[in-house]
Coordinates of C-alpha atoms in Angstrom, one line a residue:
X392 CA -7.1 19.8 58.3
X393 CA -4.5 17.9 55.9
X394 CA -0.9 18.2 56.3
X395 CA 0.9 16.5 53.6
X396 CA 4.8 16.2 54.1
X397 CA 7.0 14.2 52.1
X398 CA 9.8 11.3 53.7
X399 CA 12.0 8.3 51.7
X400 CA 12.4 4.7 52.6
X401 CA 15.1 2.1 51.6
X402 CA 14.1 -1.0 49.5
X403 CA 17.0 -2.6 48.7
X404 CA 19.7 0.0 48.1
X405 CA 18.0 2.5 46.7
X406 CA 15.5 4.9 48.3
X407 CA 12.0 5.6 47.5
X408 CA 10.3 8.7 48.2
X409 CA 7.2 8.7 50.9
X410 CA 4.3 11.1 50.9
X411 CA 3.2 11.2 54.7
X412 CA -0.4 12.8 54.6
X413 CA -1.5 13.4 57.8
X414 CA -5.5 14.3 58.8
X415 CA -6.7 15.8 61.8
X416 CA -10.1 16.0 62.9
X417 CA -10.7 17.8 66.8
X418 CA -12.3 15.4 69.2
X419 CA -13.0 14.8 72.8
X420 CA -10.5 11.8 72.5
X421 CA -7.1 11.1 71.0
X422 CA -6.5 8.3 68.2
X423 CA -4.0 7.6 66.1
X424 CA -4.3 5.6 62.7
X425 CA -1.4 5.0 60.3
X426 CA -1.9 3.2 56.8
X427 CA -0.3 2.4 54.0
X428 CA 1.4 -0.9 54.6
X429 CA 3.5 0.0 57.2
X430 CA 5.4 -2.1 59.1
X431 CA 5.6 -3.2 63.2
X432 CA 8.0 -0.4 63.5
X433 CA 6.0 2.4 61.5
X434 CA 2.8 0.8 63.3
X435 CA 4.5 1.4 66.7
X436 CA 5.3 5.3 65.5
X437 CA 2.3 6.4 67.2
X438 CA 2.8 5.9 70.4
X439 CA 6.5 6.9 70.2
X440 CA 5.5 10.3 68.5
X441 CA 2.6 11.6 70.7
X442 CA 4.8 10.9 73.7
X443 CA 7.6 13.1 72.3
X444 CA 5.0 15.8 71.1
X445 CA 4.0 15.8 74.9
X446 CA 7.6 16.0 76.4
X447 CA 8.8 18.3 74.0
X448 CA 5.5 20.9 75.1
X449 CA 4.9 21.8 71.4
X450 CA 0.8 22.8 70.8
X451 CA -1.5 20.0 70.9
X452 CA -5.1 19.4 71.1
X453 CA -7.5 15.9 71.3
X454 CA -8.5 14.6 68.2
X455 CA -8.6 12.2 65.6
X456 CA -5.0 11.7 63.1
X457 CA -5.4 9.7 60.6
X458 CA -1.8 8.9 58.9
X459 CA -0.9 7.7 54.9
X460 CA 2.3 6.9 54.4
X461 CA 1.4 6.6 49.9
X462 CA 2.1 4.8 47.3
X463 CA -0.2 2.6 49.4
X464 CA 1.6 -0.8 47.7
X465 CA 5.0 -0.2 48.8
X466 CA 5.7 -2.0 52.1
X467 CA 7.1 0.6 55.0
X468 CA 9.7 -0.4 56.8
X469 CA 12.0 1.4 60.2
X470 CA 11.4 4.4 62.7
X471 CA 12.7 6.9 60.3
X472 CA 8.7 7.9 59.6
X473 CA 8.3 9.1 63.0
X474 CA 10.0 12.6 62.6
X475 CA 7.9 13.3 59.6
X476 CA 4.6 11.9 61.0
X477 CA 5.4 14.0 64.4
X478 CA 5.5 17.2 62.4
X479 CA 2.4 16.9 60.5
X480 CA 0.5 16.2 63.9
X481 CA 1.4 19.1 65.3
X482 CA 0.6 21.3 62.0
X483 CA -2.9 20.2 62.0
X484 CA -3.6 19.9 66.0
X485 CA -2.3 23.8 65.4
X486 CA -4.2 24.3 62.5
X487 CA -1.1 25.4 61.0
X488 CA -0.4 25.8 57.0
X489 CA 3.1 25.2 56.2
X490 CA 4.4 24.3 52.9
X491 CA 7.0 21.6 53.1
X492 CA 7.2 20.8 49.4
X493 CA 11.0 21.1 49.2
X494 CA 11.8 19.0 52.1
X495 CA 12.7 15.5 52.7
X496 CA 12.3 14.9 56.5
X497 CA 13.6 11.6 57.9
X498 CA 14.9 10.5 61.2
X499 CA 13.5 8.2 64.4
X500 CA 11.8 10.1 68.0
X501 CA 12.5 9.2 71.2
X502 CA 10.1 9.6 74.3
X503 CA 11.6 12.7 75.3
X504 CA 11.3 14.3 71.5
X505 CA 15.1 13.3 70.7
X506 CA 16.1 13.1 67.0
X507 CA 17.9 9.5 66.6
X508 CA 19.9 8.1 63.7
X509 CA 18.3 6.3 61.2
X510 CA 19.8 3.7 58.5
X511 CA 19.8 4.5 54.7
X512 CA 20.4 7.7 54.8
X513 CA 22.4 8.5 51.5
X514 CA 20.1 6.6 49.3
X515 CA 17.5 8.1 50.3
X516 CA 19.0 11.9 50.0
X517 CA 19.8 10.8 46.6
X518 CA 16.3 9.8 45.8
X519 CA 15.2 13.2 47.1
X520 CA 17.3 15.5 45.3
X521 CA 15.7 13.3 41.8
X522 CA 12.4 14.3 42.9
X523 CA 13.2 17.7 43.3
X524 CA 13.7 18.2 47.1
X525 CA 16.4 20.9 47.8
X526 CA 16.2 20.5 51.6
X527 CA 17.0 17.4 53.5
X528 CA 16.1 17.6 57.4
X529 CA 17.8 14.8 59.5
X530 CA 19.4 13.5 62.2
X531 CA 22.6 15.1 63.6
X532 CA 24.2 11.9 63.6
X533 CA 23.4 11.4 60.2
X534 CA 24.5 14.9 58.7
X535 CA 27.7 13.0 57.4
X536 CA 26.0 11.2 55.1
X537 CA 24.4 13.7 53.1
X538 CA 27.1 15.9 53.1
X539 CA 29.0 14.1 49.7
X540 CA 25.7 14.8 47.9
X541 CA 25.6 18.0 45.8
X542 CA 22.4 19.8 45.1
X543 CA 20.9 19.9 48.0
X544 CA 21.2 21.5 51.7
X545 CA 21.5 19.7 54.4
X546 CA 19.4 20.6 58.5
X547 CA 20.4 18.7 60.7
X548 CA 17.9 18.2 64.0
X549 CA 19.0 17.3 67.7
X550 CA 14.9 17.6 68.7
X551 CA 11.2 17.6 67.9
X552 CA 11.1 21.3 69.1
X553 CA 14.2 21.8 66.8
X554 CA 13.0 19.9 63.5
X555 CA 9.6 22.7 64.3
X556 CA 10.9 25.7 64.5
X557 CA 13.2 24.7 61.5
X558 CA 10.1 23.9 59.4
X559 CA 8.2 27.1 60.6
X560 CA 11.0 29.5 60.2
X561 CA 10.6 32.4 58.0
X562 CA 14.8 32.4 57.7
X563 CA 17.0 29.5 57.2
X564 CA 20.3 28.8 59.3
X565 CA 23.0 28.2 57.1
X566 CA 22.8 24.7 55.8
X567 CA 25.6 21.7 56.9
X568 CA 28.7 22.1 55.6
X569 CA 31.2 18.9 54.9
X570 CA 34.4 20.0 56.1
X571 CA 34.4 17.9 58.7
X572 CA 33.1 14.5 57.1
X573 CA 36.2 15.4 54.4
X574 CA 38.5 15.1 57.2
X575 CA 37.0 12.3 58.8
X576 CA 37.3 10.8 55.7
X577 CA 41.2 11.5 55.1
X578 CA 41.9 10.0 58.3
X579 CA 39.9 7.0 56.9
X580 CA 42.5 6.4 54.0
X581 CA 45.8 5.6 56.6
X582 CA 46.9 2.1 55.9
X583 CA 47.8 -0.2 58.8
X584 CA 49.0 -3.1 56.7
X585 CA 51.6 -2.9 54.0
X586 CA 53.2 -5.5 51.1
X587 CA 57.1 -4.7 52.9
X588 CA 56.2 -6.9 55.6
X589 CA 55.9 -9.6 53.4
X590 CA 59.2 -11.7 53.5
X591 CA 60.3 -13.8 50.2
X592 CA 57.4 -14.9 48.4
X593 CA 58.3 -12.8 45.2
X594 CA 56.0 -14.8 42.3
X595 CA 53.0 -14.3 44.6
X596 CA 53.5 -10.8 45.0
X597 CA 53.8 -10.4 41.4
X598 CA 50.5 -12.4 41.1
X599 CA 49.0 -10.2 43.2
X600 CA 50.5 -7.2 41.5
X601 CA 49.0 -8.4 38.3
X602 CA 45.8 -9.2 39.9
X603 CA 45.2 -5.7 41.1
X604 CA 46.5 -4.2 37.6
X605 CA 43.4 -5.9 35.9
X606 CA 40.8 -6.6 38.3
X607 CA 41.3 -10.4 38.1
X608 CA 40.4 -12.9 40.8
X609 CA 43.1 -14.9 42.1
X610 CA 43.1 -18.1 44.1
X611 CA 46.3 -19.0 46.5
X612 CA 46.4 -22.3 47.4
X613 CA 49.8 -23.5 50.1
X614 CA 50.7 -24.8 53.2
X615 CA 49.3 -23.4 56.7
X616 CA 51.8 -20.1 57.6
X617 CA 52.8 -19.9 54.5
X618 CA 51.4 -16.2 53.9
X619 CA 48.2 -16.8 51.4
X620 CA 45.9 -14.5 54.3
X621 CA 48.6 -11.9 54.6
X622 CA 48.6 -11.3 50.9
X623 CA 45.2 -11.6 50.4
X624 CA 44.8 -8.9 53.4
X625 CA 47.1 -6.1 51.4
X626 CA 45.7 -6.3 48.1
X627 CA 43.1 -3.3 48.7
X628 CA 46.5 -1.1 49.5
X629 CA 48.1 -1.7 46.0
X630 CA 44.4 -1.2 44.1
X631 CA 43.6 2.4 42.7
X632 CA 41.6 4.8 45.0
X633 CA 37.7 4.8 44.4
X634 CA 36.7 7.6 41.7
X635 CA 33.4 9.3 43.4
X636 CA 31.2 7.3 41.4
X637 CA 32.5 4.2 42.9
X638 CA 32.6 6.1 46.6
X639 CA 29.1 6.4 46.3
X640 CA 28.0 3.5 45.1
X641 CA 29.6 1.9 47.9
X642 CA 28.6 4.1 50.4
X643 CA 25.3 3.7 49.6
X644 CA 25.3 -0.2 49.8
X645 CA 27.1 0.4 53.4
X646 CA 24.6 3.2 54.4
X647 CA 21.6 1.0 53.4
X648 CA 23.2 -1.5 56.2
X649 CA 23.8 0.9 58.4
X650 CA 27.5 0.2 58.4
X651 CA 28.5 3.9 57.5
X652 CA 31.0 4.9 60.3
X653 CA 30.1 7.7 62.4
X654 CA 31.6 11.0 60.8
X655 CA 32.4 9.7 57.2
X656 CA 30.8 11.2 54.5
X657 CA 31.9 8.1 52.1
X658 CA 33.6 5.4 52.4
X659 CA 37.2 6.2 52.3
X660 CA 38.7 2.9 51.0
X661 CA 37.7 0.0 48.8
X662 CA 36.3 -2.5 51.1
X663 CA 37.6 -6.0 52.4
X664 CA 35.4 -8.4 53.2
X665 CA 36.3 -12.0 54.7
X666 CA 33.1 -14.0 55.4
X667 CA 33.7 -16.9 58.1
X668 CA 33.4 -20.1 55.9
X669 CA 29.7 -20.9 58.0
X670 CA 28.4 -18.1 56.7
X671 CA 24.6 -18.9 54.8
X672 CA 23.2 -18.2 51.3
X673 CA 21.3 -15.5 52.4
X674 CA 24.3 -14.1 54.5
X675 CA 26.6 -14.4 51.4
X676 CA 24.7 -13.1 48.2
X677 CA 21.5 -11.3 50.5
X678 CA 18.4 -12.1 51.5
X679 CA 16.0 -12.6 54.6
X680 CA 12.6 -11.5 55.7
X681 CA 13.6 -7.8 54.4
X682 CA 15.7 -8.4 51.6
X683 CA 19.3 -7.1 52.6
X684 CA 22.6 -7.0 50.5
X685 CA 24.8 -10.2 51.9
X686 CA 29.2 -10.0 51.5
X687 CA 29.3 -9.8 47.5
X688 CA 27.1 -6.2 47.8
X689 CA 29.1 -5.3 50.9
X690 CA 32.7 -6.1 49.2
X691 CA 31.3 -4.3 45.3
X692 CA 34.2 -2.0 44.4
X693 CA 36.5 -3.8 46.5
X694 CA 37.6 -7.5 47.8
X695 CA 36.3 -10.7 48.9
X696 CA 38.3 -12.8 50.4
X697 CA 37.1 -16.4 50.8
X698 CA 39.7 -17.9 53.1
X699 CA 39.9 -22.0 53.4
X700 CA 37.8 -21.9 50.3
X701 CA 36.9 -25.8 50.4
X702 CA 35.5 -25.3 53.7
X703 CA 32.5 -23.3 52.3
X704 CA 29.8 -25.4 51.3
X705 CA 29.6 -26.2 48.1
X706 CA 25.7 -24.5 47.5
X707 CA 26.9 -21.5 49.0
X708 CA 30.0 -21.4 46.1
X709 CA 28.1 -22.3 43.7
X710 CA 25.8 -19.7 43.9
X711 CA 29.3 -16.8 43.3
X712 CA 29.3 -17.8 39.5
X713 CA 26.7 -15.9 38.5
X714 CA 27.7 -12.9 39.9
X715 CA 30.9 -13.4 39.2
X716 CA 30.4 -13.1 35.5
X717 CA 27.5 -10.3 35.8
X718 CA 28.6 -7.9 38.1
X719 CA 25.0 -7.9 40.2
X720 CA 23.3 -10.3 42.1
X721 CA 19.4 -10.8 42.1
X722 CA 17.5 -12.0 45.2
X723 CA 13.7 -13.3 44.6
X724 CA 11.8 -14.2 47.8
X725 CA 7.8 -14.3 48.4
X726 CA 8.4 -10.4 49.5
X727 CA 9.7 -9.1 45.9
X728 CA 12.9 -9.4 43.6
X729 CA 15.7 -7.5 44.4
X730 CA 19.2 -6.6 42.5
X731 CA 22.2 -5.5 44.1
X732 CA 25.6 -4.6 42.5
X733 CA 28.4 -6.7 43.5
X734 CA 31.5 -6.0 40.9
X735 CA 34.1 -7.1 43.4
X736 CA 37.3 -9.2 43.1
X737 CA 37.7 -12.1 44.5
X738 CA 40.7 -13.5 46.4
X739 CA 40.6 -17.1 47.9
X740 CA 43.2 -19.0 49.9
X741 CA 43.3 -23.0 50.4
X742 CA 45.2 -25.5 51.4
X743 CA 46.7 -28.4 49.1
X744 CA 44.7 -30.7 51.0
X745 CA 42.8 -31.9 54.3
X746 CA 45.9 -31.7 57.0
X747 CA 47.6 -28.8 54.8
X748 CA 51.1 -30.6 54.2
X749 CA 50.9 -31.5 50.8
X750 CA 54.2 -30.7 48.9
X751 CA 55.4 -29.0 51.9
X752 CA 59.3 -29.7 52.1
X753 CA 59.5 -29.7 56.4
X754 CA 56.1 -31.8 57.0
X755 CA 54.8 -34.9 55.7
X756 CA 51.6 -35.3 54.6
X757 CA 49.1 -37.4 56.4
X758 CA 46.4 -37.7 53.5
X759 CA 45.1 -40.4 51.7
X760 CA 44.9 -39.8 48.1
X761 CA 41.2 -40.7 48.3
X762 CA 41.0 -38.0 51.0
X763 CA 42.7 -35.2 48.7
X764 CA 40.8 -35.8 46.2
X765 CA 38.0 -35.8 47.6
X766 CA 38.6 -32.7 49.5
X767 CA 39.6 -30.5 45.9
X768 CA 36.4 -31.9 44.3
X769 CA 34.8 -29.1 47.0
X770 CA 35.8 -26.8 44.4
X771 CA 34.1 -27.0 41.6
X772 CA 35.6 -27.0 37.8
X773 CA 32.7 -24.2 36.4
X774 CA 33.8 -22.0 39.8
X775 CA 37.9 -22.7 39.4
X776 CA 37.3 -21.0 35.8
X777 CA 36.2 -17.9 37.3
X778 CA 39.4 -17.3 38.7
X779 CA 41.9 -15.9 36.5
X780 CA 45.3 -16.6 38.4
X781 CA 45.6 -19.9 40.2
X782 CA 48.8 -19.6 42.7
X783 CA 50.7 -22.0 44.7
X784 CA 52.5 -19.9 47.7
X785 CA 55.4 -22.0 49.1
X786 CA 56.3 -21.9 53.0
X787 CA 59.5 -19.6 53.6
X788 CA 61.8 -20.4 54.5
X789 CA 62.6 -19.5 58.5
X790 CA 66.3 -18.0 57.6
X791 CA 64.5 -15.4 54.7
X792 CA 62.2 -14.6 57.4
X793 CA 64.9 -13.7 59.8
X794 CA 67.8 -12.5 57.5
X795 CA 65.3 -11.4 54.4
X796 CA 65.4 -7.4 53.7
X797 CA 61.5 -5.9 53.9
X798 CA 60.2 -6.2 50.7
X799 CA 58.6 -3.3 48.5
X800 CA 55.9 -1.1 49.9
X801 CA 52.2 -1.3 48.8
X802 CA 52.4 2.3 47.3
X803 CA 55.6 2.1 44.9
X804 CA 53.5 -1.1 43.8
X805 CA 50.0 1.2 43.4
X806 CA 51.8 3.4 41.4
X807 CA 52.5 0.7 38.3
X808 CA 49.4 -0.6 39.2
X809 CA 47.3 3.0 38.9
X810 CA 49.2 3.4 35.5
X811 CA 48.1 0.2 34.3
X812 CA 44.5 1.4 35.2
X813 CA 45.0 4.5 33.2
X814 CA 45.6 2.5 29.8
X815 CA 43.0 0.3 30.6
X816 CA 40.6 3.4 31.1
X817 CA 42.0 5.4 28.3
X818 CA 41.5 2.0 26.1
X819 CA 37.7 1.4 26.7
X820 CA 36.7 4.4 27.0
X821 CA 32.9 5.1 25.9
X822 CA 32.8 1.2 26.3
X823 CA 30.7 -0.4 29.7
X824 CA 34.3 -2.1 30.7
X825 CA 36.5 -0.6 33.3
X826 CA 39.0 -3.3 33.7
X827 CA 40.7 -5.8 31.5
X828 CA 39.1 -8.5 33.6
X829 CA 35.5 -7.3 32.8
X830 CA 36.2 -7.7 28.7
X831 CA 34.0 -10.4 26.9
X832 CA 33.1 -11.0 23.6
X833 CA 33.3 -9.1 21.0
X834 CA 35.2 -6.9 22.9
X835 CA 38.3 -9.4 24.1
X836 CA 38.6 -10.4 20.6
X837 CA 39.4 -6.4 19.7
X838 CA 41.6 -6.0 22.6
X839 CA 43.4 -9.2 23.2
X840 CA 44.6 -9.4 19.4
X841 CA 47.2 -12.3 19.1
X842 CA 49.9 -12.8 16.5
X843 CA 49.7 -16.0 14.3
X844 CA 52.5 -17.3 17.4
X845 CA 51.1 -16.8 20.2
X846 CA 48.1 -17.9 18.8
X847 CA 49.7 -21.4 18.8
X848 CA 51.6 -20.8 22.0
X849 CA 47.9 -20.3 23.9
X850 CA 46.6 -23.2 21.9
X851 CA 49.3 -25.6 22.9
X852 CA 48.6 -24.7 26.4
X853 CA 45.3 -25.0 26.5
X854 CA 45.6 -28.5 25.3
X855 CA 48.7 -30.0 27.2
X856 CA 46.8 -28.2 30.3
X857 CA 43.6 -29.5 29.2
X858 CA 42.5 -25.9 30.0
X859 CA 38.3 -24.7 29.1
X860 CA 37.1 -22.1 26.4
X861 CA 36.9 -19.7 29.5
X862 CA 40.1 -20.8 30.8
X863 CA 41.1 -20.1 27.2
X864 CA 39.7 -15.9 27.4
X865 CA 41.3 -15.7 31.1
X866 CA 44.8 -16.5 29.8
X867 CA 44.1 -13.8 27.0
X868 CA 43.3 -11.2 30.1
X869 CA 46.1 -12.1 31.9
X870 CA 48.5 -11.3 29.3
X871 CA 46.9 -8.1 28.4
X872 CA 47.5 -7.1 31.9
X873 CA 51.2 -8.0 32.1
X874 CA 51.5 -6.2 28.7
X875 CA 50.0 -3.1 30.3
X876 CA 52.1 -3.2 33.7
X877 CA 55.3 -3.0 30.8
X878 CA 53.3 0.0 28.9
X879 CA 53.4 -2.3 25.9
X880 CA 50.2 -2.0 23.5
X881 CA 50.7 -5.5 21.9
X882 CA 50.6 -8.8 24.0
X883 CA 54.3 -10.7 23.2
X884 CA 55.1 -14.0 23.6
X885 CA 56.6 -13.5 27.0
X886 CA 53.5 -11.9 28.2
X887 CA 51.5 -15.5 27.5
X888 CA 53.6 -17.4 28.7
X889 CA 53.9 -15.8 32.0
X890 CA 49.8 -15.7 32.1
X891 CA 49.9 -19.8 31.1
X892 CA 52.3 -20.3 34.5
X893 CA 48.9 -18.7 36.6
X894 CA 46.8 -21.6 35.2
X895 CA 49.4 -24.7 35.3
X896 CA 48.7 -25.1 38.7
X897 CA 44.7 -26.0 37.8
X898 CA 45.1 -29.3 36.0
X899 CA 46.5 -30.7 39.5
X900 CA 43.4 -29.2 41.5
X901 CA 41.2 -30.7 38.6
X902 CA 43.2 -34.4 39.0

């Protein structure tokens, strides 16, 4: 007797549905056989699954089961076969019909027939509901997951004997509701950081301001204490809230690495990521054995901050440009190709040189000029053009710091921020752009009109700054964002020559 039920795995970020055929021929002895290119762990779901039908005293009878997981090409990877495998034994060692056509049945067995979490759960709920599959059985630990999407109904399962009597039931319990994971997630949006206890430092906040307002990256470069990290740390407060589409795409990047938190549906917040400078390639843009999205997936929708940028090593930098301009990142290893979105900003804090003290008014600096040099050449000039603000952030002065009122809060500076968003959203509408930052082209030559004067203005600058043709388009983006934070619809003078000021500092990191 055939059973045929149907399952999803992850491959990449995005799930891929899993017919699990199972055969069972009565015999005097008991074998298990699973094919279809699985894995160790899907190889290993055998023993783990006839133990739990055992301890869960569900009927059972010797015999042959002969397991494929199809398309028979696609690699299968994780535990989260076993459930599905577990049920179709049982259906043919009873000689049971059942028709399990509008399920999708995922989740891992433990000896004692315990349902446990498994990792990629939303992507692969939304892969199910494509193919037409209303009902989603699944862990209980993973019910949060699938509660965001619509369309289908959600069963969670504590147990093997639970997962069968749910299949075999002629009436269905009410399916899970997502109360709960909506509360979770409102807890999730609190703040603990906040731009008011930032001290002084009023040109960097409005860099950063302007930074958020257009989706640029920035780049703070100053002494040691001088506050690069703490503004780098509270720029997801003043950026807009994630529309659902961009919840969900980031949730399921963070649900295919199993870095959902327990009890949230989606992820709450745009997400801030801060990679150690050892990090490695595959660690940074993805990769290993079974390809995996790396820190630029992991931050997509939100920030990554690179602090003591020179530090990094130069391959692993070098390697951000691409993505940078693209918006995705794609992996190619002997197992397959992958791509992974990763439209993220990206903040970066250095120091003016080795021991830090460069320029700094209350230390000397200890560096050769060999050495400084040396150490800026880290960064390279094709990667310093993909930042669109470069900003040197002064040490403060100890008596602001004691004396200095708090400064504004991150949410009176969301607010001009969000309605800087608005025009931008309003103005390329029907257009693949969602930020100023994002324009190219065609497009930037539509939206970044100039008059005859500042035409000259940005020309002048470019050459006394001895600035690149991408340098050149950044400025342009700059100043449409300071226009928009005003509400103006034409870039003014004033506009380019505050955006010039973010790029004066380069021509000394290029020196």
């Amino acid at each position: 007797m055939m059973t045929r039920l149907y399952s999803s795995t992850v491959l990449g970020v995005d799930g891929i549905e899993v017919e699990v055929e199972v055969d069972f021929r009565p015999m005097a002895e008991k074998r298990i056989f699973i094919v279809g290119l699985p894995d160790t762990a899907v190889k290993e779901s055998g023993q783990r699954v006839d133990t739990a039908i055992q301890n869960s005293g569900l009927p059972f009878q010797q015999g042959i089961f002969v397991v494929n997981l199809a398309p028979a090409d696609l690699r299968k990877q994780g535990p989260a076969f076993d459930l599905p495998i577990a049920l179709g034994m049982i259906a043919g060692a009873a000689e049971t019909e059942i028709d399990a056509s509008s399920w999708c049945i995922m989740g891992e067995l433990a000896l004692d027939g315990a349902v446990r979490p498994v990792q990629g759960t939303l992507p692969q709920i939304m892969e199910a509901r494509r193919m037409g599959r209303k009902r989603i059985m699944l862990p209980c630990a993973n019910a949060h997951e699938g509660a965001p999407v619509q369309g289908v109904d959600i069963y969670p399962v504590s147990s093997l004997r639970e997962a069968w009597q749910l299949l075999t039931s002629a009436a269905l319990p009410a399916p899970f509701t997502n109360s709960g994971a909506e509360e979770q997630s409102d807890g999730e949006k609190e703040i603990a950081v906040d731009f008011d206890e930032i001290k002084g430092q009023s040109y960097a906040r409005r860099a950063m301001e302007i930074a958020a307002a257009g989706g640029h990256n920035i780049l703070l470069s100053g002494s040691p204490g001088s506050g690069k990290s703490m503004l780098a740390q509270r720029l997801p407060t003043i950026l807009p809230p994630l529309s659902r589409e961009e919840a969900l795409e980031t949730s399921k990047i963070h649900s295919a690495c199993g870095l959902l938190k327990r009890g949230n549906g989606l992820v709450a917040r745009r997400p801030f990521r801060a990679p150690h400078h050892t990090i490695s390639d595959a660690g940074l843009m993805g990769g290993g054995a079974n390809i995996t999205p790396g820190e630029v997936s992991l931050a997509h929708n939100g920030v990554l901050f690179l602090d003591e940028l020179p530090e990094f090593r130069r391959a692993a930098l070098e390697t951000l440009r691409q993505p940078l301009e693209s918006g995705h990142v794609v992996i190619s290893r002997a197992s397959g190709t992958m791509t992974f979105p990763c439209r993220f900003m990206l903040a970066a804090a250095m120091n003016p040189c080795p021991c830090g003290y460069l320029g700094d008014r209350r230390r000397t600096c200890t560096c050769a000029p060999a050495q400084i040099a040396r150490y800026r050449r880290k960064i390279s000039g094709p990667l310093l053009d993909r930042f669109d603000l470069l900003m040197e952030v002064p040490a403060v002065d100890p008596s602001i710091l004691a004396s200095a009122p708090a400064g504004e809060c991150s949410s009176s500076i969301r607010e001009r921020v969000m309605a800087a968003r608005r025009l931008q959203c309003s103005r390329y509408a029907g257009t693949p752009f969602r930020s100023n930052a994002a324009l190219s082209g065609k497009a930037l030559q539509r939206y970044c009109r100039l008059r005859p004067e500042g035409r000259d203005i940005l020309l002048r600058a470019v050459e006394e700054l001895s600035l690149s043709a991408r340098a050149y388009d950044r400025i342009l983006k700059v100043a449409r964002t300071i226009a928009d934070l005003e509400g103006n619809p034409e870039i003014q003078d004033s506009h380019l020559y505050e955006a010039v000021q973010y790029r004066a500092f380069e021509h000394s990191l290029r020196e």
